[in-house]
Amino acid sequence: MTPFDALNSDTAASAAAMTRRGPLIDGFGRGVTYLRVSVTDRCDLRCVYCMAEHMQFLPKAEVLSLEELDAVASAFVELGVRKLRLTGGEPLARKGFIDLVARLSRHLAGGGLDELTLTTNGVRLAEFAADLARLGVRRINVSLDTLKPDVFQRLTRRGDLSKVLAGIDAVQAAGLAVKLNAVALKDANAAELPDLIAWAHGRGMDITLIETMPLGEVEADRTEQFLPLSRVRDELASFWTLTDLPLNTGGPARYVRVEETGGRLGFITPLTHNFCEACNRVRLTCTGTLHTCLGREDASDLRAVLRAGGDLADAIRLAVSGKPQGHDFHIERGAAPAVARHMSTTGG
Ligand code: SAM
Ligand code: SF4
């Protein structure tokens, strides 16, 4: 039974009614103040750990229109969400993306939102940098795993590194702060990570390393490339001084300062360190499905509620009340992915 079947039952309806007022709190007492919205499942790259080479993308009719994305995201803002991250797939590849940012930016102006931001592969960033700055986006995440054009081409199966570097130049010139995200991969970029970190810090950017997560079928066996960040950290600590920072971004990253470069380095370790206790986020797919946990199969169909003219606020509260306590990732040779949907569907 989905939460929306349950919505019709008396018990569920009265539970929702009891929590109709006040902030969004899940069944474990965690406040939900952060929404990630995947605005498209499509992408102009095919990163080997993220997508299969020949992906089946969703039919357009299943994808929420810009107006619908605005309506659902705005319902969350009305329920106390303070931070909105637009992601994908590749958000900048969604037609009309800047119009969506323009619509949502009214919540920045109106004080409903503290932050409107995005995660992008950076390929088309140069085109959009000035608009993003104008609309109140102050910092963004750019995913970049390597500074070597050939490795970039191989990892993304088609990307041109120079476009991403031009995009980073453009957004920094427009005054936005950039944080890099890099997936740590045993063969592809492990040896290069110190250079990537030093480069990011030299340009005034934070950088976060991410372990590969078992989300969706890809051709490669992720165990071949899985690199525990505990090992990366030990390696870095053999030649740099890493000082733990109490910095809490509300996210799963644990930060250190690299004393030699003066920059901040984050570690996201879903497989070696469970980060669920303080989780404040939920994720909306481009089809309007709400996932309250990245690593579980729980799903609530907000599109059905929206298109039936139902009460989005009630539906959201009910879904949040059922947010699982945590994920259960493990990565084992030959094992099926923990979750069948790709990161590009859920929104990274
Ligand atoms: N296309 C945008 C980008 O690449 O930044 C946004 C979407 S992408 C799915 C968001 C983030 O998820 C990227 O930083 C990417 O490296 C990361 N990612 C994708 N698949 C992953 C996986 N299986 N494990 C860990 N991180 C993954
Ligand atoms: Fe596209 Fe981002 Fe996935 Fe790479 S990680 S394939 S850029 S959605």
XYZ file of C-alpha atoms and ligand atoms in Angstrom:
383
model
C 0.000 0.000 0.000
C 1.363 3.428 -0.886
C 1.039 6.374 1.481
C -1.667 7.646 -0.841
C -3.818 4.607 -0.373
C -3.294 5.158 3.314
C -4.290 8.796 2.940
C -7.826 7.620 2.415
C -7.930 5.629 5.610
C -9.322 7.207 8.753
C -6.256 6.489 10.838
C -3.888 8.091 8.384
C -6.157 11.064 7.810
C -6.448 11.782 11.493
C -2.667 11.417 11.942
C -2.146 13.919 9.143
C -4.730 16.240 10.638
C -2.957 16.175 13.998
C 0.277 17.289 12.381
C -1.233 19.786 9.947
C 0.268 22.731 11.744
C 3.879 23.301 12.660
C 7.113 22.289 10.974
C 7.633 19.111 8.968
C 8.864 16.523 11.483
C 9.370 12.855 10.735
C 8.557 9.907 12.982
C 12.058 10.034 14.514
C 11.822 13.695 15.501
C 13.987 14.979 12.639
C 12.872 18.274 11.107
C 12.732 18.285 7.302
C 13.980 21.643 6.041
C 15.797 20.711 2.847
C 14.286 19.592 -0.462
C 16.198 18.375 -3.467
C 14.333 18.443 -6.719
C 15.447 16.434 -9.727
C 14.109 18.577 -12.563
C 14.950 16.039 -15.283
C 16.272 12.485 -15.480
C 18.117 13.373 -18.695
C 21.722 14.397 -18.971
C 24.265 15.473 -21.555
C 26.875 13.162 -19.960
C 26.841 9.436 -19.097
C 29.133 9.121 -16.066
C 30.065 5.461 -15.713
C 29.113 5.188 -12.016
C 25.810 7.019 -12.518
C 24.209 5.896 -15.775
C 24.191 3.027 -18.210
C 25.536 3.893 -21.651
C 22.128 3.500 -23.268
C 19.708 4.865 -20.704
C 15.967 4.623 -21.111
C 14.742 8.077 -20.197
C 11.230 8.864 -19.050
C 8.538 9.814 -21.549
C 8.011 13.583 -21.397
C 4.345 13.184 -20.412
C 5.415 11.620 -17.112
C 7.645 14.538 -16.215
C 6.231 17.439 -14.221
C 5.901 20.690 -16.142
C 7.804 23.729 -14.872
C 4.533 25.013 -13.363
C 3.986 21.702 -11.566
C 7.560 21.601 -10.277
C 7.042 25.112 -8.965
C 3.738 24.145 -7.310
C 5.166 21.126 -5.501
C 8.416 22.832 -4.447
C 6.439 25.836 -3.240
C 4.186 23.582 -1.144
C 7.316 22.397 0.654
C 8.451 25.982 1.203
C 5.072 26.748 2.746
C 5.629 23.780 5.074
C 8.909 25.183 6.333
C 11.535 23.930 3.890
C 14.308 26.561 3.908
C 16.711 25.179 1.348
C 15.987 24.037 -2.187
C 18.540 22.308 -4.391
C 17.751 21.744 -8.059
C 19.481 18.763 -9.519
C 18.899 15.901 -11.933
C 19.970 14.351 -14.303
C 21.517 17.562 -15.472
C 19.397 20.527 -14.369
C 20.898 22.877 -16.962
C 19.790 20.442 -19.671
C 16.120 20.942 -18.755
C 14.416 23.316 -21.206
C 13.193 26.375 -19.342
C 15.388 25.708 -16.334
C 16.148 29.397 -15.801
C 12.406 30.166 -15.881
C 11.959 27.694 -13.032
C 14.762 29.361 -11.068
C 13.122 32.721 -11.755
C 9.794 31.462 -10.409
C 11.305 29.891 -7.314
C 13.483 32.892 -6.560
C 10.334 34.711 -5.359
C 10.693 32.647 -2.165
C 14.168 34.114 -1.608
C 12.806 37.604 -2.038
C 9.819 36.816 0.194
C 11.930 35.310 2.986
C 10.434 31.806 2.622
C 13.734 30.339 1.515
C 17.255 30.807 2.859
C 18.886 29.231 -0.141
C 18.128 28.282 -3.726
C 20.944 26.322 -5.281
C 21.827 23.621 -7.766
C 24.138 20.718 -8.467
C 25.431 20.600 -12.018
C 28.002 18.880 -14.175
C 29.059 22.371 -15.258
C 29.006 21.703 -18.994
C 26.539 24.552 -19.749
C 27.342 26.735 -16.783
C 29.042 29.492 -18.762
C 25.733 30.149 -20.573
C 23.744 30.498 -17.369
C 26.177 32.047 -14.876
C 24.930 35.625 -15.159
C 21.245 34.594 -14.899
C 21.903 32.459 -11.837
C 23.673 35.342 -10.106
C 20.896 37.772 -11.048
C 18.226 35.449 -9.634
C 19.829 35.179 -6.222
C 21.728 31.890 -6.457
C 24.762 32.431 -4.255
C 26.617 29.130 -4.361
C 26.463 25.975 -6.407
C 27.930 22.489 -6.465
C 29.827 21.392 -9.543
C 30.648 17.721 -9.998
C 34.162 17.161 -11.268
C 36.168 13.985 -10.758
C 39.335 14.745 -12.704
C 41.370 17.534 -14.300
C 42.663 15.255 -17.052
C 40.746 15.707 -20.328
C 41.164 12.065 -21.383
C 40.072 10.663 -18.006
C 37.114 13.082 -18.006
C 36.142 11.913 -21.472
C 36.342 8.268 -20.401
C 34.479 8.726 -17.097
C 31.677 10.774 -18.624
C 31.710 8.763 -21.890
C 31.413 12.004 -23.897
C 32.340 15.128 -21.917
C 34.623 18.008 -22.811
C 36.526 19.098 -19.710
C 37.300 22.555 -21.114
C 33.573 23.442 -21.039
C 33.318 22.606 -17.338
C 36.424 24.637 -16.547
C 35.011 27.575 -18.529
C 31.749 27.192 -16.600
C 33.534 27.322 -13.262
C 35.438 30.430 -14.405
C 32.164 32.065 -15.424
C 30.260 31.435 -12.204
C 33.179 32.507 -10.060
C 33.475 35.677 -12.143
C 29.733 36.248 -11.551
C 30.404 36.116 -7.799
C 29.007 32.680 -6.944
C 30.783 30.368 -4.519
C 31.532 26.930 -5.968
C 31.932 23.641 -4.143
C 33.302 20.726 -6.094
C 31.984 17.187 -5.675
C 34.266 14.360 -6.760
C 33.447 10.677 -6.683
C 36.525 8.772 -5.478
C 37.305 5.876 -7.799
C 40.017 3.317 -7.199
C 41.665 3.343 -10.625
C 40.233 6.341 -12.442
C 41.176 9.200 -10.092
C 42.582 7.921 -6.768
C 46.145 9.008 -7.572
C 44.943 12.404 -8.791
C 42.829 13.350 -5.769
C 45.568 15.380 -3.979
C 46.077 17.485 -7.145
C 42.330 17.971 -7.552
C 41.990 19.054 -3.917
C 44.949 21.439 -4.137
C 43.572 22.910 -7.384
C 40.131 23.482 -5.832
C 41.613 25.102 -2.747
C 43.916 27.250 -4.891
C 40.778 28.665 -6.541
C 38.964 29.258 -3.256
C 36.591 26.293 -3.634
C 35.617 23.714 -1.033
C 35.707 20.162 -2.297
C 33.843 17.073 -1.117
C 34.806 13.504 -1.917
C 32.020 10.940 -2.322
C 32.050 7.157 -2.164
C 30.265 5.398 -5.023
C 26.802 4.338 -3.941
C 24.967 1.269 -5.238
C 22.115 3.099 -6.979
C 20.732 1.715 -10.220
C 22.208 -0.743 -12.685
C 25.252 0.443 -14.629
C 27.469 -1.687 -16.858
C 30.469 -1.618 -14.526
C 30.692 -3.541 -11.272
C 30.998 -0.717 -8.748
C 32.981 -2.917 -6.360
C 35.850 -2.771 -8.876
C 36.083 0.999 -8.464
C 34.876 1.376 -4.867
C 37.404 3.299 -2.817
C 36.723 3.700 0.917
C 37.311 7.306 1.902
C 38.824 6.156 5.196
C 41.735 4.959 3.062
C 41.897 8.225 1.103
C 41.912 10.201 4.319
C 44.769 8.115 5.768
C 46.751 8.627 2.573
C 46.178 12.410 2.573
C 47.076 12.604 6.255
C 50.473 11.066 5.463
C 51.560 14.328 3.782
C 48.965 16.950 4.837
C 47.717 18.113 8.217
C 43.954 17.509 8.369
C 42.152 19.314 11.174
C 38.578 18.229 11.928
C 36.079 21.072 11.578
C 32.841 21.271 13.557
C 31.224 22.667 10.377
C 27.704 21.358 9.977
C 26.176 22.064 6.592
C 23.068 20.071 7.472
C 24.380 17.425 5.104
C 26.199 14.152 5.352
C 29.700 15.547 4.763
C 32.307 15.598 7.538
C 34.784 18.421 6.964
C 38.475 18.928 7.650
C 40.763 21.872 6.982
C 43.869 21.042 4.984
C 46.354 23.262 6.821
C 48.846 23.341 3.941
C 46.308 24.607 1.381
C 44.046 26.491 3.805
C 40.952 24.955 2.159
C 38.074 22.795 3.333
C 37.693 19.160 2.363
C 34.541 17.111 2.961
C 34.047 13.374 3.048
C 30.694 11.757 2.250
C 30.934 8.174 3.372
C 27.562 6.466 3.056
C 29.185 3.041 3.037
C 31.811 3.411 5.719
C 29.979 5.838 7.979
C 26.225 6.028 8.330
C 25.021 9.642 8.201
C 21.314 9.220 8.774
C 20.837 10.383 12.391
C 20.751 14.058 11.474
C 19.172 13.746 8.020
C 17.025 16.821 7.290
C 16.276 16.222 3.607
C 13.834 14.630 1.216
C 13.973 14.252 -2.555
C 11.456 14.880 -5.297
C 11.899 13.273 -8.712
C 10.961 14.971 -11.965
C 7.832 12.795 -12.079
C 6.696 14.118 -8.718
C 7.614 11.073 -6.666
C 8.818 11.931 -3.186
C 11.592 9.794 -1.726
C 12.220 10.463 1.925
C 15.418 8.384 1.942
C 18.067 8.126 -0.794
C 18.846 4.539 0.082
C 15.367 3.047 0.502
C 12.606 2.214 -1.920
C 9.966 4.344 -0.141
C 8.004 6.509 -2.559
C 4.958 8.785 -2.523
C 3.246 9.928 -5.699
C 2.740 13.680 -5.293
C 1.996 14.060 -9.014
C -1.180 12.019 -8.580
C -2.242 14.255 -5.701
C -1.403 17.418 -7.624
C -3.138 16.348 -10.838
C -6.216 15.168 -8.921
C -6.433 18.560 -7.202
C -5.736 16.929 -3.814
C -4.189 18.443 -0.711
C -0.432 18.525 -1.298
C 0.344 19.677 2.230
C -1.432 16.676 3.762
C 0.231 14.303 1.333
C 3.670 15.754 2.082
C 3.146 15.552 5.844
C 2.028 11.966 5.609
C 5.012 10.975 3.479
C 7.459 12.738 5.809
C 5.932 11.049 8.841
C 6.963 7.731 7.291
C 10.590 8.732 6.550
C 12.748 5.672 7.278
C 15.274 5.839 10.088
C 18.181 5.266 7.716
C 19.547 3.536 4.666
C 21.187 0.167 4.569
C 23.850 0.515 1.886
C 26.428 -2.136 1.405
C 28.542 -2.808 -1.626
C 29.285 -6.403 -2.460
C 30.762 -8.041 -5.486
C 28.034 -9.179 -7.874
C 25.228 -7.979 -5.586
C 22.246 -6.102 -7.035
C 22.174 -2.346 -6.338
C 20.683 -1.431 -2.936
C 18.135 0.693 -4.759
C 17.023 0.105 -8.349
C 16.643 3.786 -9.292
C 19.686 5.680 -10.514
C 21.099 8.701 -8.717
C 20.033 10.721 -11.758
C 16.407 9.767 -11.067
C 16.414 10.492 -7.349
C 18.540 13.599 -7.677
C 22.032 13.600 -6.208
N 24.249 16.114 -13.255
C 24.525 16.813 -12.060
C 25.920 16.531 -11.574
O 26.570 15.612 -12.066
O 26.344 17.268 -10.702
C 23.543 16.578 -10.942
C 23.045 15.178 -10.756
S 24.271 13.966 -10.295
C 23.269 12.545 -10.135
C 24.616 14.481 -8.629
C 25.838 13.886 -7.998
O 25.640 12.497 -7.856
C 27.133 14.041 -8.784
O 28.085 14.668 -7.943
C 27.541 12.638 -9.100
O 28.935 12.499 -9.102
C 26.884 11.867 -8.001
N 26.630 10.453 -8.299
C 25.983 9.922 -9.342
N 25.898 8.577 -9.234
C 26.521 8.260 -8.082
C 26.765 7.039 -7.399
N 26.341 5.885 -7.868
N 27.439 7.086 -6.224
C 27.861 8.277 -5.714
N 27.652 9.463 -6.306
C 26.985 9.456 -7.480
Fe 24.835 13.177 -15.650
Fe 25.435 14.013 -13.207
Fe 24.875 11.421 -13.648
Fe 27.126 12.418 -14.604
S 26.584 12.247 -12.444
S 25.659 11.139 -15.745
S 26.562 14.465 -15.076
S 23.488 13.110 -13.868
